XYZ file of C-alpha atoms in Angstrom:
160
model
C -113.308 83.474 86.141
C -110.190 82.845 88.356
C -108.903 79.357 88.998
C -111.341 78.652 91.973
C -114.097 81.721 91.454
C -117.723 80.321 90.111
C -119.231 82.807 87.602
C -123.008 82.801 88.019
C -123.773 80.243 85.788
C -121.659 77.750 88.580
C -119.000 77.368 86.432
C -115.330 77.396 87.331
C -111.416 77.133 85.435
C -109.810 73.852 86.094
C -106.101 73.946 87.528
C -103.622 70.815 88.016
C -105.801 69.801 90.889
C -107.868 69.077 88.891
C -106.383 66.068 86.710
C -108.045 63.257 88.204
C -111.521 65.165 87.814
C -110.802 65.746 84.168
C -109.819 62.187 83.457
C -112.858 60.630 84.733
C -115.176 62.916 82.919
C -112.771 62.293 79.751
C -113.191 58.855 80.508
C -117.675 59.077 81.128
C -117.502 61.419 78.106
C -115.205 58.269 75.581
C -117.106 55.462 77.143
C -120.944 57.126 76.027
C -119.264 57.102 72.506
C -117.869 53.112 73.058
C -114.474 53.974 73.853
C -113.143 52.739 76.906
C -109.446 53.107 76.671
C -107.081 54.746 77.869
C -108.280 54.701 81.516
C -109.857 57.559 82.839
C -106.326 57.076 85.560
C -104.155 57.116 82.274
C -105.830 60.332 81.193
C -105.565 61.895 84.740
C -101.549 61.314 84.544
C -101.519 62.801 81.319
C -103.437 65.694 82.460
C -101.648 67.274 85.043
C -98.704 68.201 83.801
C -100.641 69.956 80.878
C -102.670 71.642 82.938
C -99.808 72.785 85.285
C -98.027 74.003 82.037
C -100.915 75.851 80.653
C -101.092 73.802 77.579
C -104.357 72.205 78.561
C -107.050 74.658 80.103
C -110.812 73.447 81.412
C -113.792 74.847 82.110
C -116.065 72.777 84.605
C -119.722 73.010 85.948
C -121.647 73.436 87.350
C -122.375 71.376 90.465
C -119.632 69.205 92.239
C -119.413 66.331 90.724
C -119.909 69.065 87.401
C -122.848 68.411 84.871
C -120.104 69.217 82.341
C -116.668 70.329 81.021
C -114.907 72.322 77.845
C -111.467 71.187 77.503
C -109.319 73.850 75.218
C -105.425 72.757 74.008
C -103.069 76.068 73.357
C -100.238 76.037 70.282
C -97.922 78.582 69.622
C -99.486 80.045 66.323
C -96.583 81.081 62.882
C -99.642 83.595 62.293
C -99.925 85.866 65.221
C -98.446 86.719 68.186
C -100.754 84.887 70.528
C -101.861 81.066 70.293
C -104.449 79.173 68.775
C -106.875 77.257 70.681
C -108.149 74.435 70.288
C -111.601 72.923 71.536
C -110.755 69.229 71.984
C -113.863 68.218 73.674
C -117.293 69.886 75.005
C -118.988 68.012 77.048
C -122.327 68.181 78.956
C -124.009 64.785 80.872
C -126.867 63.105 78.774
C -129.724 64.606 81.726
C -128.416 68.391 81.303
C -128.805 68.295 77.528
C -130.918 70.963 76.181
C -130.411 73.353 79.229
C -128.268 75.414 77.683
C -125.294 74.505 79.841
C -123.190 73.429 76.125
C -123.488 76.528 75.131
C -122.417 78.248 78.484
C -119.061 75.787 78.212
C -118.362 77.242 74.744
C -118.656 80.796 75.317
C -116.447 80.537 79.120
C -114.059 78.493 76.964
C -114.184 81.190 74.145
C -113.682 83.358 76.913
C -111.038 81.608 78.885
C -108.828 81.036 75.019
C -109.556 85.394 74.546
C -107.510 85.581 78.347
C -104.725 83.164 77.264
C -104.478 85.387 74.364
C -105.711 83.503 71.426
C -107.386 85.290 68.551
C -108.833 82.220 66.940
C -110.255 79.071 68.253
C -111.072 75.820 66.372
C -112.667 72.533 67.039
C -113.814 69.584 65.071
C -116.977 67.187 65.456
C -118.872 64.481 64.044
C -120.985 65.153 60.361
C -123.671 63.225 62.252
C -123.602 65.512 65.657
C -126.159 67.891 64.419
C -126.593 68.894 67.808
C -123.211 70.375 68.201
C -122.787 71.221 64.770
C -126.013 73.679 65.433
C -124.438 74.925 68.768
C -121.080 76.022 66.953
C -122.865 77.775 64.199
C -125.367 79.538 66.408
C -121.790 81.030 68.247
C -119.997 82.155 64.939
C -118.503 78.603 63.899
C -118.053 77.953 60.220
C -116.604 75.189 58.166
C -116.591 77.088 55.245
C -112.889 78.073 54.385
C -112.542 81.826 54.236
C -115.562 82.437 55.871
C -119.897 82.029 54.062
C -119.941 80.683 50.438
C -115.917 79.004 50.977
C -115.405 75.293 50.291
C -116.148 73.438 53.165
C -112.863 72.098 55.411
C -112.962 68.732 55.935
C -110.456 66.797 59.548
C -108.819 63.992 58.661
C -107.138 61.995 60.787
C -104.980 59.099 61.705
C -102.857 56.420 64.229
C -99.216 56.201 63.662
């Protein structure tokens, strides 16, 4: 899936051009969850020179305005020679739930990180998101360090 190409399930890689598109649906995405800051204009700004840099990557789709989005962040990783991803956000609008559309955004994402190089891919999500917790375990996802029967990893977090 090239920059502009559609793969048959509609869906298509985000470039630069594509900051102001990402910030509103970062924006739509914060505000379902009660967040309505920073401005989906702040996030745009911030946007574009990640995704010109490669830092940032998206996957959109389908349709135009697109149903949904899978927004990965790239680090340089001290354990291989390629980078880790990261899945920041996933993303599908409330009336394409259940379609089978999150799923599609995962595995082009997964898809997009294997192209960029990465050989491992992590994300984090709400105890209460069953939903997505399900999704991420259905496609290999564990939170069990070292793989079944680890201790579970916990995210923390915090403003500074």
């Amino acid at each position: 899936m090239e920059a502009e190409d559609r793969d048959d399930r509609g869906l298509r890689v985000g470039g630069a051009d594509d900051a102001v598109l990402l910030g509103r649906m970062l924006f739509e995405f914060n505000a379902e969850f009660g967040q309505t800051e920073p401005a989906a204009e702040v996030m745009a700004e911030l946007a574009g020179p990640q995704l010109a840099s490669g830092e940032v990557a998206v996957v959109f789709g389908p349709g135009d305005p697109p149903v949904g989005f899978a927004q990965l962040r790239f680090r340089n990783s001290l354990y291989e020679a390629g980078p880790d991803a990261c899945l920041e956000e996933l993303w599908v609008r409330p009336p394409a739930r259940g379609t089978g559309l999150g799923r599609a955004l995962l595995e082009a994402a997964m898809d997009l990180a294997r192209r960029h190089g990465a050989t491992r891919i992590d994300l984090n999500t709400s105890v209460d998101d069953e939903v997505a917790r399900a999704l991420y375990v259905k496609c290999g996802f564990t939170n069990e360090e070292f793989g079944s029967g680890g201790p579970s990893m916990l995210y923390y977090e915090r403003d500074l």
